[in-house]
Amino acid sequence: MLRFFILVLLSITSAYAAIDTYEFKDKGKELRFHELSADMRCPKCQNQNLADSNAAIATDLKQKIYLMLEADKSDTEIIDYMVARYGDFVLYEPRFNAQNAVLWLGPGALLLFGLIIVIWLTRSRNKSAANTEQAPELDAKQQKQLQQVLDKGKK
Amino acid sequence: MIPELGEFALILALGFSFILAVIPLYGAATLNTLWMDYAKPLARAQFTFLLISFICLGYAFANDDFSVQYVANHSNSQLPIQFKLSAIWGGHEGSLLLWAFILSGWTLAVSLFSRGLPLDMLARVLGVMGIIATGFISFLLWTSSPFLRYLPRFPADGADLNPLLQDFGLIVHPPMLYMGYVGFSVAFAFAIAALLSGRLDAAWARWSRPWTNVAWAFLGAGITLGSWWAYYELGWGGWWFWDPVENASLMPWLVGTALLHSLAVTEKRGVFKSWTLLLAIFAFSLSLLGTFLVRSGVLTSVHAFASDPERGFFILVLLLLTIGGSLTLYAFKAPNVKSESSFGWLSREMLLLINNVFLVVMAITVLLGTLYPLLIDALGSGKISVGPPYFNALFVPIMSLLALSMGISGAARWRQTSVEGLKKQLLVSGIISLVVGIIFPFIYGDGFNFRVFLGITISTWVIATTAKEFKDKFRNANSITAKLSQLTPSYYGMMLAHVGVAVVAIGITLVSTYSEERDMRMAPGDKIELADYQFEFKGAKKVKGANFTADEGTVVITLEGEPVVTLHPQKRHYTVKRSMMTEASIDAGLFRDLYLAMGEPLGDDGAWAIRVHYKPYVRWLWLGGLLMALGGLLTVFDKRYRRKSTGEVAHA
Amino acid sequence: MPRLLLFIPLALFISLSFFLWKGLSIDPRELPSALIDKPFPEFQVAALLEPERILSKADFIGKPVLVNVWATWCPSCRQEHEQLLRIAQDNKIDIIGLNYKDEREAATNWLRQLGNPYAFNIYDEAGMLGLDLGVYGAPETYLLDAQGVVRHRHVGVVTAQTWVELQAMIQALGVSQ
């Protein structure tokens, strides 16, 4: 128990920005480096991405990403490389597979479902309101009068 | 002596909370006036003793009483006094005491500002808040007392407060946040009271509204402060990370937004009662869930308190009793609710309901993303992570739909509105928004950008529709000043808050698209250029602070030859905790921030790794958040909340 | 609104609580190895104590082994060292050391002073083998079967209790072969 506390305390005491100075000749690669290191999780830290972590393993992984980018590897290859070694845990963007279907499709489905319910409910309460009201019917002359009044109002 | 007094006061507070939880509720059920009358004095007593307990802990901190474990773990003799006092809520036990103290504060406030409330209603509301207080104070006393001692041998000096917390942010952010979290318990208590009493006319909505609006405003302010604090404190220029603890504060805020709109409709039109009751329960449930997530160790977060599953279990039981109990009550009693009017399928009611759907789906999305890793792990399917890419991908589209709907709702009339009427009202705003949205990325950036187009279009849409609605108020007015004073604080508050949404959207859109950053190795004399600014590093020197030593760099910034500012980022070394921290240096501006942080020293020539950020419109994020909070607070000054009426339903 | 529908929020909450309760017994920071039931990565790295000798997978395939990731900068490794010596003395299974991102001289002195429980040590100076293995901190201990397939990873200090669990797993390996 105490050890756990100390471990946690130790891990939060070294909290400073990780500033690595990688020189990229290619602007596109530099952008991809920033994106990849922002979208990948440091395996050891308490929920930090590689970009913001100064843990040894995060620095190593960033170094590896840098080397792979310089070796003209694609984003997919780099991601697959990391996942093969550290599992899906290291990805901040969960993969779209059967396991994560609820995660990705759930909100959209819920939104659709919610909107349908709202429309259906409003329709049904309108129907019941219409059924209980008994508006007197207007004959043709009264309808014409009504129409005249309404037309006047529109102008 | 004083810590023991604090513990004793806590025990007395528990006693009073327990009586508050039982007697007035029983009195309300049996219509016993004497027992109901006990509610107010019990609320006062509960508050008094929690105040005493809180002061005792503060006293221990102020006097460096390191025989108290909590003080020894979170303070130090060299810690500046303002941080010694803020350290009260710097850890789990103390922040829980703050939670309970703020709860007793809200309970007291409800007992003081409820002249128009029938006695049985007041008794029930205070009783429910007493139940919640009983739960939390029990939790404090049984598992998390801040008054435990290191005796007979205690450390000569404390372990110091985490350097990241030694900042102004600690003084304001947690109290604001807790005012919001805990404040939703009032709306919750009103909903439960309404369900218990069977008094399900729309009067409870009118009573709930000011309390809900204020709680919502505080929570929004707390979230805004948290984002601002993380931005300048953590050294990487980020302002939102979709971290579980951040999400724990956003979820009740989203549902709270839905709630305050739903309450407005219920008050004005007497409809949605069942839905509003559920939202009130939902909002506070999310507050409680947040407490669980942050303190149980179930999720990993940089913000989480050092916690253990035993405490988590206690909170889970609290959750089951409170949320489970309230949802059961809802399921049994809600059918007795009847609507007081009807509305057509195209009406303001309907559109507000749709907005509610958007907000609740947003909250559920955040909940799903936050809990999904836990779900997958509990099912034995391994460990996954869900982070910013997921949340941003789902949140932005729904947010855009909500903004679109906001504009339409404002133009819609109650009960029934026509498509033609809407078209007429909104056409000009629509055209203006599209034009501004298309032109903006060309003028400000270097060409068309869809994300900017989307963000600017919906922000302009919200502002334009709000402005049109405001302008239309003066259509039949004889004098402008008369009309201005005739418009209620509620209305101004609403306008302010809606404009705040647009301001936040503009900030988010521009800062995420047009930010520039570079990490460079800079030796003294080196210059780099970023976003038309020139940065020259002049070298670093050693400086000394109250409880730290630092390397302070000097960077001169110029724009086209004209000097702009000189910044001094620091790399601090805190002596007691022996930890390092980057203190970023920021030149803040309304339209851009220049952000500098120092990394590691590189080489012998005095070179350092320096991070330079250009952040356009980042302040708009927090300005918008403040506007929303101000809007919420403004509504409370509405005259109708000061009337001593007996609970008639107010019609618009 | 049909009465039964009103019970949906309660039902959803109860199911959520079940997962939260289960979550209390899970450690969210514990990361299982991505290489379970996959072969140990190929490598060509120098030995720690004999710099001219190049080690590879062939050097330990043929029987089950423990691979222990350690370094002199890791205080927990110091803690588990006695236990590792005891395991080595038991002679039931070889321990291969993976000296992770360390300095050769410091590591050599450490072993000389504290005892050497390792059959041999791989000197992974840059940590590249560690990366291929999915190491994210020291100490970590891997159990490989006779074909060099990773069967289990233990993160953290190896205690007497850990050794008991490992022995059970080694037994199981022996039976299935």
mmCIF file of N, CA and C in Angstrom, chain A residues 1 4-5 8-9 12-23 27 30 34 39 41 45-49 51-52 88-94 99-104 106-107 110-111 114-115 118-119 122-123 125-126 129 133, chain B residues 162 164 235-236 241 243-244 271 300-302 307-308 339 341 343-345 350 353-354 357-358 361 364-365 368-369 372 376 381 383-387 389-390 394 517 519-521 571 577 579-582 597-600 609 611:
data_model
loop_
_atom_site.group_PDB
_atom_site.id
_atom_site.type_symbol
_atom_site.label_atom_id
_atom_site.label_comp_id
_atom_site.label_asym_id
_atom_site.label_seq_id
_atom_site.Cartn_x
_atom_site.Cartn_y
_atom_site.Cartn_z
ATOM 1 N N MET A 1 0.833 -1.207 0.000
ATOM 2 C CA MET A 1 0.000 0.000 0.000
ATOM 3 C C MET A 1 0.866 1.255 0.000
ATOM 4 N N PHE A 4 2.782 1.559 -3.146
ATOM 5 C CA PHE A 4 1.943 2.084 -4.223
ATOM 6 C C PHE A 4 1.916 3.606 -4.190
ATOM 7 N N PHE A 5 1.726 4.122 -2.951
ATOM 8 C CA PHE A 5 1.692 5.576 -2.795
ATOM 9 C C PHE A 5 2.991 6.201 -3.289
ATOM 10 N N VAL A 8 3.346 6.192 -7.015
ATOM 11 C CA VAL A 8 2.522 7.225 -7.639
ATOM 12 C C VAL A 8 3.162 8.603 -7.450
ATOM 13 N N LEU A 9 3.605 8.862 -6.207
ATOM 14 C CA LEU A 9 4.227 10.158 -5.933
ATOM 15 C C LEU A 9 5.448 10.363 -6.822
ATOM 16 N N ILE A 12 4.667 11.313 -10.363
ATOM 17 C CA ILE A 12 4.180 12.647 -10.677
ATOM 18 C C ILE A 12 5.184 13.740 -10.361
ATOM 19 N N THR A 13 6.306 13.392 -9.738
ATOM 20 C CA THR A 13 7.252 14.459 -9.434
ATOM 21 C C THR A 13 8.060 14.863 -10.654
ATOM 22 N N SER A 14 8.218 13.942 -11.604
ATOM 23 C CA SER A 14 9.004 14.346 -12.757
ATOM 24 C C SER A 14 8.057 14.757 -13.871
ATOM 25 N N ALA A 15 7.440 15.898 -13.698
ATOM 26 C CA ALA A 15 6.440 16.324 -14.673
ATOM 27 C C ALA A 15 6.886 17.605 -15.342
ATOM 28 N N TYR A 16 7.695 17.482 -16.345
ATOM 29 C CA TYR A 16 8.027 18.670 -17.103
ATOM 30 C C TYR A 16 7.904 18.351 -18.583
ATOM 31 N N ALA A 17 7.791 19.376 -19.375
ATOM 32 C CA ALA A 17 7.539 19.178 -20.798
ATOM 33 C C ALA A 17 8.714 18.476 -21.449
ATOM 34 N N ALA A 18 8.394 17.528 -22.302
ATOM 35 C CA ALA A 18 9.441 16.826 -23.022
ATOM 36 C C ALA A 18 9.703 17.578 -24.305
ATOM 37 N N ILE A 19 10.869 18.113 -24.440
ATOM 38 C CA ILE A 19 11.184 18.859 -25.652
ATOM 39 C C ILE A 19 12.321 18.152 -26.354
ATOM 40 N N ASP A 20 11.983 17.440 -27.415
ATOM 41 C CA ASP A 20 13.022 16.752 -28.177
ATOM 42 C C ASP A 20 13.308 17.532 -29.443
ATOM 43 N N THR A 21 14.558 17.676 -29.723
ATOM 44 C CA THR A 21 14.902 18.481 -30.885
ATOM 45 C C THR A 21 15.293 17.582 -32.038
ATOM 46 N N TYR A 22 14.286 17.102 -32.752
ATOM 47 C CA TYR A 22 14.552 16.308 -33.947
ATOM 48 C C TYR A 22 14.544 17.220 -35.156
ATOM 49 N N GLU A 23 15.583 17.099 -35.956
ATOM 50 C CA GLU A 23 15.682 17.933 -37.141
ATOM 51 C C GLU A 23 15.110 17.175 -38.320
ATOM 52 N N LYS A 27 9.132 18.936 -44.282
ATOM 53 C CA LYS A 27 8.072 19.501 -43.434
ATOM 54 C C LYS A 27 6.948 18.485 -43.219
ATOM 55 N N GLU A 30 7.844 16.131 -40.584
ATOM 56 C CA GLU A 30 7.798 16.756 -39.266
ATOM 57 C C GLU A 30 6.364 16.771 -38.759
ATOM 58 N N HIS A 34 4.773 14.874 -35.409
ATOM 59 C CA HIS A 34 3.964 15.489 -34.352
ATOM 60 C C HIS A 34 2.647 14.770 -34.169
ATOM 61 N N ASP A 39 -0.728 11.044 -31.082
ATOM 62 C CA ASP A 39 -1.818 10.060 -31.081
ATOM 63 C C ASP A 39 -1.422 8.726 -30.474
ATOM 64 N N ARG A 41 0.120 6.532 -27.128
ATOM 65 C CA ARG A 41 0.177 6.635 -25.685
ATOM 66 C C ARG A 41 1.489 6.119 -25.122
ATOM 67 N N CYS A 45 3.287 5.839 -18.602
ATOM 68 C CA CYS A 45 2.842 7.029 -17.868
ATOM 69 C C CYS A 45 1.367 6.953 -17.458
ATOM 70 N N GLN A 46 0.958 7.977 -16.735
ATOM 71 C CA GLN A 46 -0.439 8.032 -16.312
ATOM 72 C C GLN A 46 -1.248 8.817 -17.330
ATOM 73 N N ASN A 47 -1.501 8.175 -18.446
ATOM 74 C CA ASN A 47 -2.321 8.793 -19.493
ATOM 75 C C ASN A 47 -1.683 10.053 -20.074
ATOM 76 N N GLN A 48 -0.523 9.844 -20.722
ATOM 77 C CA GLN A 48 0.084 10.938 -21.474
ATOM 78 C C GLN A 48 0.446 10.405 -22.840
ATOM 79 N N ASN A 49 0.440 11.291 -23.824
ATOM 80 C CA ASN A 49 0.885 10.818 -25.133
ATOM 81 C C ASN A 49 2.409 10.915 -25.215
ATOM 82 N N ALA A 51 4.252 12.658 -27.092
ATOM 83 C CA ALA A 51 4.753 14.020 -27.274
ATOM 84 C C ALA A 51 5.006 14.727 -25.955
ATOM 85 N N ASP A 52 4.123 14.519 -24.986
ATOM 86 C CA ASP A 52 4.227 15.285 -23.748
ATOM 87 C C ASP A 52 4.950 14.547 -22.637
ATOM 88 N N ASP A 88 -2.710 -2.816 -28.441
ATOM 89 C CA ASP A 88 -3.625 -1.734 -28.826
ATOM 90 C C ASP A 88 -3.618 -0.603 -27.815
ATOM 91 N N PHE A 89 -3.135 -0.899 -26.616
ATOM 92 C CA PHE A 89 -3.094 0.088 -25.540
ATOM 93 C C PHE A 89 -2.389 1.363 -25.961
ATOM 94 N N VAL A 90 -1.442 1.223 -26.858
ATOM 95 C CA VAL A 90 -0.572 2.340 -27.183
ATOM 96 C C VAL A 90 -1.202 3.292 -28.206
ATOM 97 N N LEU A 91 -2.393 2.920 -28.714
ATOM 98 C CA LEU A 91 -3.075 3.788 -29.669
ATOM 99 C C LEU A 91 -4.159 4.587 -28.991
ATOM 100 N N TYR A 92 -4.142 5.889 -29.198
ATOM 101 C CA TYR A 92 -5.200 6.717 -28.642
ATOM 102 C C TYR A 92 -6.438 6.729 -29.525
ATOM 103 N N GLU A 93 -6.245 6.355 -30.791
ATOM 104 C CA GLU A 93 -7.411 6.226 -31.645
ATOM 105 C C GLU A 93 -7.725 4.746 -31.746
ATOM 106 N N PRO A 94 -8.766 4.286 -31.067
ATOM 107 C CA PRO A 94 -9.044 2.851 -31.070
ATOM 108 C C PRO A 94 -9.346 2.364 -32.481
ATOM 109 N N GLN A 99 -14.817 -5.467 -31.948
ATOM 110 C CA GLN A 99 -14.796 -5.186 -30.514
ATOM 111 C C GLN A 99 -15.155 -3.735 -30.227
ATOM 112 N N ASN A 100 -14.713 -2.838 -31.091
ATOM 113 C CA ASN A 100 -14.924 -1.410 -30.852
ATOM 114 C C ASN A 100 -16.096 -0.834 -31.628
ATOM 115 N N ALA A 101 -16.908 -1.724 -32.193
ATOM 116 C CA ALA A 101 -18.022 -1.224 -33.014
ATOM 117 C C ALA A 101 -18.964 -0.350 -32.194
ATOM 118 N N VAL A 102 -19.278 -0.808 -30.980
ATOM 119 C CA VAL A 102 -20.190 -0.041 -30.134
ATOM 120 C C VAL A 102 -19.616 1.346 -29.853
ATOM 121 N N LEU A 103 -18.320 1.391 -29.652
ATOM 122 C CA LEU A 103 -17.665 2.658 -29.332
ATOM 123 C C LEU A 103 -17.824 3.661 -30.467
ATOM 124 N N TRP A 104 -17.541 3.208 -31.701
ATOM 125 C CA TRP A 104 -17.553 4.129 -32.826
ATOM 126 C C TRP A 104 -18.954 4.398 -33.353
ATOM 127 N N GLY A 106 -21.910 3.652 -31.661
ATOM 128 C CA GLY A 106 -22.895 3.906 -30.622
ATOM 129 C C GLY A 106 -23.473 5.309 -30.610
ATOM 130 N N PRO A 107 -22.626 6.339 -30.507
ATOM 131 C CA PRO A 107 -23.155 7.704 -30.433
ATOM 132 C C PRO A 107 -24.052 8.064 -31.617
ATOM 133 N N LEU A 110 -27.271 6.287 -31.279
ATOM 134 C CA LEU A 110 -28.037 6.883 -30.186
ATOM 135 C C LEU A 110 -28.686 8.192 -30.626
ATOM 136 N N LEU A 111 -27.938 8.975 -31.385
ATOM 137 C CA LEU A 111 -28.452 10.253 -31.863
ATOM 138 C C LEU A 111 -29.676 10.031 -32.753
ATOM 139 N N GLY A 114 -32.519 8.830 -30.650
ATOM 140 C CA GLY A 114 -33.086 9.922 -29.865
ATOM 141 C C GLY A 114 -33.986 10.816 -30.697
ATOM 142 N N LEU A 115 -33.521 11.170 -31.891
ATOM 143 C CA LEU A 115 -34.309 12.053 -32.745
ATOM 144 C C LEU A 115 -35.611 11.373 -33.178
ATOM 145 N N VAL A 118 -38.055 11.411 -30.314
ATOM 146 C CA VAL A 118 -38.619 12.748 -30.103
ATOM 147 C C VAL A 118 -39.716 13.020 -31.120
ATOM 148 N N ILE A 119 -39.421 12.727 -32.388
ATOM 149 C CA ILE A 119 -40.415 13.004 -33.427
ATOM 150 C C ILE A 119 -41.645 12.136 -33.220
ATOM 151 N N THR A 122 -43.698 13.412 -30.243
ATOM 152 C CA THR A 122 -44.440 14.636 -30.541
ATOM 153 C C THR A 122 -45.627 14.336 -31.438
ATOM 154 N N ARG A 123 -45.404 13.468 -32.431
ATOM 155 C CA ARG A 123 -46.497 13.086 -33.320
ATOM 156 C C ARG A 123 -47.629 12.447 -32.534
ATOM 157 N N ARG A 125 -48.396 12.603 -29.344
ATOM 158 C CA ARG A 125 -49.141 13.449 -28.414
ATOM 159 C C ARG A 125 -50.002 14.439 -29.176
ATOM 160 N N ASN A 126 -49.554 14.793 -30.379
ATOM 161 C CA ASN A 126 -50.380 15.669 -31.219
ATOM 162 C C ASN A 126 -51.635 14.951 -31.662
ATOM 163 N N ALA A 129 -53.960 14.724 -28.808
ATOM 164 C CA ALA A 129 -54.527 16.051 -28.547
ATOM 165 C C ALA A 129 -55.601 16.354 -29.574
ATOM 166 N N GLU A 133 -59.597 17.090 -28.711
ATOM 167 C CA GLU A 133 -60.221 18.378 -29.046
ATOM 168 C C GLU A 133 -61.344 18.139 -30.026
ATOM 169 N N ASN B 162 3.141 18.993 -4.472
ATOM 170 C CA ASN B 162 3.566 18.777 -5.855
ATOM 171 C C ASN B 162 3.775 20.132 -6.554
ATOM 172 N N LEU B 164 3.653 21.177 -9.442
ATOM 173 C CA LEU B 164 2.649 21.571 -10.434
ATOM 174 C C LEU B 164 1.463 22.251 -9.776
ATOM 175 N N GLY B 235 3.290 23.193 -19.622
ATOM 176 C CA GLY B 235 4.454 23.423 -20.468
ATOM 177 C C GLY B 235 4.372 22.917 -21.886
ATOM 178 N N TRP B 236 3.222 22.328 -22.289
ATOM 179 C CA TRP B 236 3.168 21.874 -23.674
ATOM 180 C C TRP B 236 2.096 22.594 -24.472
ATOM 181 N N PHE B 241 -7.342 17.611 -22.932
ATOM 182 C CA PHE B 241 -6.741 16.359 -23.345
ATOM 183 C C PHE B 241 -7.722 15.189 -23.343
ATOM 184 N N ASP B 243 -8.817 13.785 -20.886
ATOM 185 C CA ASP B 243 -8.383 12.930 -19.795
ATOM 186 C C ASP B 243 -9.622 12.529 -18.977
ATOM 187 N N PRO B 244 -9.646 11.293 -18.402
ATOM 188 C CA PRO B 244 -10.829 10.872 -17.647
ATOM 189 C C PRO B 244 -11.299 11.882 -16.609
ATOM 190 N N VAL B 271 -44.433 21.510 -19.755
ATOM 191 C CA VAL B 271 -44.230 20.232 -20.449
ATOM 192 C C VAL B 271 -42.824 19.707 -20.146
ATOM 193 N N THR B 300 -6.785 5.515 -15.228
ATOM 194 C CA THR B 300 -5.489 6.171 -15.063
ATOM 195 C C THR B 300 -5.573 7.601 -15.529
ATOM 196 N N SER B 301 -5.034 8.499 -14.723
ATOM 197 C CA SER B 301 -5.053 9.896 -15.124
ATOM 198 C C SER B 301 -3.972 10.657 -14.391
ATOM 199 N N VAL B 302 -3.418 11.683 -15.060
ATOM 200 C CA VAL B 302 -2.445 12.526 -14.363
ATOM 201 C C VAL B 302 -3.104 13.301 -13.240
ATOM 202 N N SER B 307 -5.210 6.833 -4.879
ATOM 203 C CA SER B 307 -6.431 6.298 -4.280
ATOM 204 C C SER B 307 -6.328 4.797 -4.170
ATOM 205 N N ASP B 308 -7.293 4.201 -3.530
ATOM 206 C CA ASP B 308 -7.258 2.743 -3.464
ATOM 207 C C ASP B 308 -8.653 2.167 -3.617
ATOM 208 N N SER B 339 -48.623 16.523 -18.480
ATOM 209 C CA SER B 339 -48.275 17.750 -19.193
ATOM 210 C C SER B 339 -49.383 18.771 -19.090
ATOM 211 N N SER B 341 -49.617 21.514 -21.253
ATOM 212 C CA SER B 341 -50.011 22.119 -22.522
ATOM 213 C C SER B 341 -49.494 21.206 -23.622
ATOM 214 N N PHE B 343 -47.820 20.975 -27.795
ATOM 215 C CA PHE B 343 -47.067 21.751 -28.766
ATOM 216 C C PHE B 343 -47.010 21.010 -30.086
ATOM 217 N N GLY B 344 -46.848 21.761 -31.135
ATOM 218 C CA GLY B 344 -46.806 21.187 -32.471
ATOM 219 C C GLY B 344 -45.457 20.568 -32.763
ATOM 220 N N TRP B 345 -45.368 19.887 -33.909
ATOM 221 C CA TRP B 345 -44.114 19.207 -34.193
ATOM 222 C C TRP B 345 -43.036 20.195 -34.606
ATOM 223 N N MET B 350 -40.216 21.691 -29.288
ATOM 224 C CA MET B 350 -39.671 20.554 -30.022
ATOM 225 C C MET B 350 -38.192 20.756 -30.305
ATOM 226 N N LEU B 353 -36.144 20.309 -27.296
ATOM 227 C CA LEU B 353 -36.033 18.887 -26.995
ATOM 228 C C LEU B 353 -34.949 18.257 -27.855
ATOM 229 N N ILE B 354 -34.899 18.656 -29.116
ATOM 230 C CA ILE B 354 -33.855 18.139 -30.003
ATOM 231 C C ILE B 354 -32.474 18.570 -29.505
ATOM 232 N N VAL B 357 -31.450 16.358 -26.875
ATOM 233 C CA VAL B 357 -30.954 15.084 -27.393
ATOM 234 C C VAL B 357 -29.491 15.226 -27.780
ATOM 235 N N PHE B 358 -29.159 16.305 -28.484
ATOM 236 C CA PHE B 358 -27.759 16.520 -28.870
ATOM 237 C C PHE B 358 -26.860 16.558 -27.646
ATOM 238 N N VAL B 361 -26.553 13.159 -25.934
ATOM 239 C CA VAL B 361 -25.722 12.244 -26.725
ATOM 240 C C VAL B 361 -24.248 12.633 -26.597
ATOM 241 N N ILE B 364 -23.133 11.281 -23.305
ATOM 242 C CA ILE B 364 -23.008 9.828 -23.328
ATOM 243 C C ILE B 364 -21.792 9.408 -24.140
ATOM 244 N N THR B 365 -21.503 10.150 -25.203
ATOM 245 C CA THR B 365 -20.310 9.850 -25.998
ATOM 246 C C THR B 365 -19.061 9.966 -25.137
ATOM 247 N N LEU B 368 -19.021 7.070 -22.759
ATOM 248 C CA LEU B 368 -18.670 5.827 -23.445
ATOM 249 C C LEU B 368 -17.173 5.746 -23.694
ATOM 250 N N GLY B 369 -16.625 6.845 -24.229
ATOM 251 C CA GLY B 369 -15.193 6.850 -24.513
ATOM 252 C C GLY B 369 -14.354 6.718 -23.262
ATOM 253 N N TYR B 372 -14.986 2.953 -21.902
ATOM 254 C CA TYR B 372 -14.833 1.808 -22.798
ATOM 255 C C TYR B 372 -13.622 0.943 -22.470
ATOM 256 N N ILE B 376 -13.963 -3.055 -21.745
ATOM 257 C CA ILE B 376 -13.250 -4.087 -22.499
ATOM 258 C C ILE B 376 -12.366 -4.918 -21.580
ATOM 259 N N SER B 381 -11.108 -8.688 -22.539
ATOM 260 C CA SER B 381 -10.650 -8.605 -23.926
ATOM 261 C C SER B 381 -9.417 -7.744 -24.106
ATOM 262 N N LYS B 383 -6.402 -4.659 -23.147
ATOM 263 C CA LYS B 383 -6.340 -3.248 -22.792
ATOM 264 C C LYS B 383 -6.325 -2.388 -24.043
ATOM 265 N N ILE B 384 -7.222 -1.430 -24.101
ATOM 266 C CA ILE B 384 -7.168 -0.462 -25.190
ATOM 267 C C ILE B 384 -7.160 0.943 -24.604
ATOM 268 N N SER B 385 -6.898 1.905 -25.433
ATOM 269 C CA SER B 385 -6.938 3.299 -24.995
ATOM 270 C C SER B 385 -7.888 4.069 -25.883
ATOM 271 N N VAL B 386 -8.583 5.019 -25.295
ATOM 272 C CA VAL B 386 -9.457 5.894 -26.062
ATOM 273 C C VAL B 386 -9.045 7.321 -25.746
ATOM 274 N N GLY B 387 -8.624 8.047 -26.761
ATOM 275 C CA GLY B 387 -8.085 9.378 -26.501
ATOM 276 C C GLY B 387 -8.619 10.423 -27.447
ATOM 277 N N PRO B 389 -8.173 11.557 -30.463
ATOM 278 C CA PRO B 389 -8.677 11.332 -31.826
ATOM 279 C C PRO B 389 -10.135 10.863 -31.840
ATOM 280 N N TYR B 390 -10.505 9.986 -30.923
ATOM 281 C CA TYR B 390 -11.884 9.503 -30.873
ATOM 282 C C TYR B 390 -12.839 10.622 -30.492
ATOM 283 N N LEU B 394 -15.896 12.494 -32.867
ATOM 284 C CA LEU B 394 -17.334 12.371 -32.633
ATOM 285 C C LEU B 394 -17.962 13.645 -32.095
ATOM 286 N N GLU B 517 4.242 25.424 -34.039
ATOM 287 C CA GLU B 517 5.187 25.180 -32.959
ATOM 288 C C GLU B 517 6.479 24.620 -33.497
ATOM 289 N N ASP B 519 10.299 22.888 -31.886
ATOM 290 C CA ASP B 519 11.244 22.558 -30.819
ATOM 291 C C ASP B 519 12.629 22.717 -31.401
ATOM 292 N N MET B 520 13.416 23.604 -30.808
ATOM 293 C CA MET B 520 14.720 23.892 -31.428
ATOM 294 C C MET B 520 15.829 23.832 -30.415
ATOM 295 N N ARG B 521 16.984 23.470 -30.890
ATOM 296 C CA ARG B 521 18.167 23.611 -30.085
ATOM 297 C C ARG B 521 18.665 25.035 -30.303
ATOM 298 N N LYS B 571 13.397 26.746 -15.914
ATOM 299 C CA LYS B 571 13.428 25.322 -15.614
ATOM 300 C C LYS B 571 13.684 25.239 -14.120
ATOM 301 N N LYS B 577 11.071 18.303 -2.898
ATOM 302 C CA LYS B 577 10.630 17.123 -3.646
ATOM 303 C C LYS B 577 11.693 16.656 -4.627
ATOM 304 N N SER B 579 12.348 17.625 -7.547
ATOM 305 C CA SER B 579 11.769 17.383 -8.872
ATOM 306 C C SER B 579 11.921 18.624 -9.723
ATOM 307 N N MET B 580 11.835 18.389 -11.034
ATOM 308 C CA MET B 580 12.038 19.467 -11.980
ATOM 309 C C MET B 580 10.705 19.874 -12.589
ATOM 310 N N MET B 581 10.604 21.116 -12.919
ATOM 311 C CA MET B 581 9.376 21.576 -13.524
ATOM 312 C C MET B 581 9.659 22.688 -14.508
ATOM 313 N N THR B 582 8.981 22.660 -15.620
ATOM 314 C CA THR B 582 9.112 23.745 -16.594
ATOM 315 C C THR B 582 8.095 24.813 -16.282
ATOM 316 N N ALA B 597 8.846 27.526 -23.738
ATOM 317 C CA ALA B 597 9.195 26.629 -22.639
ATOM 318 C C ALA B 597 10.609 26.111 -22.851
ATOM 319 N N MET B 598 11.277 25.871 -21.734
ATOM 320 C CA MET B 598 12.645 25.350 -21.827
ATOM 321 C C MET B 598 12.677 23.872 -21.501
ATOM 322 N N GLY B 599 13.478 23.118 -22.246
ATOM 323 C CA GLY B 599 13.595 21.690 -22.003
ATOM 324 C C GLY B 599 14.850 21.361 -21.228
ATOM 325 N N GLU B 600 15.784 20.724 -21.902
ATOM 326 C CA GLU B 600 17.034 20.324 -21.267
ATOM 327 C C GLU B 600 18.191 21.178 -21.761
ATOM 328 N N ALA B 609 17.278 23.173 -25.196
ATOM 329 C CA ALA B 609 16.167 22.777 -26.051
ATOM 330 C C ALA B 609 15.029 23.729 -25.719
ATOM 331 N N ARG B 611 11.132 25.250 -26.726
ATOM 332 C CA ARG B 611 9.903 25.062 -27.503
ATOM 333 C C ARG B 611 9.240 26.415 -27.689
#
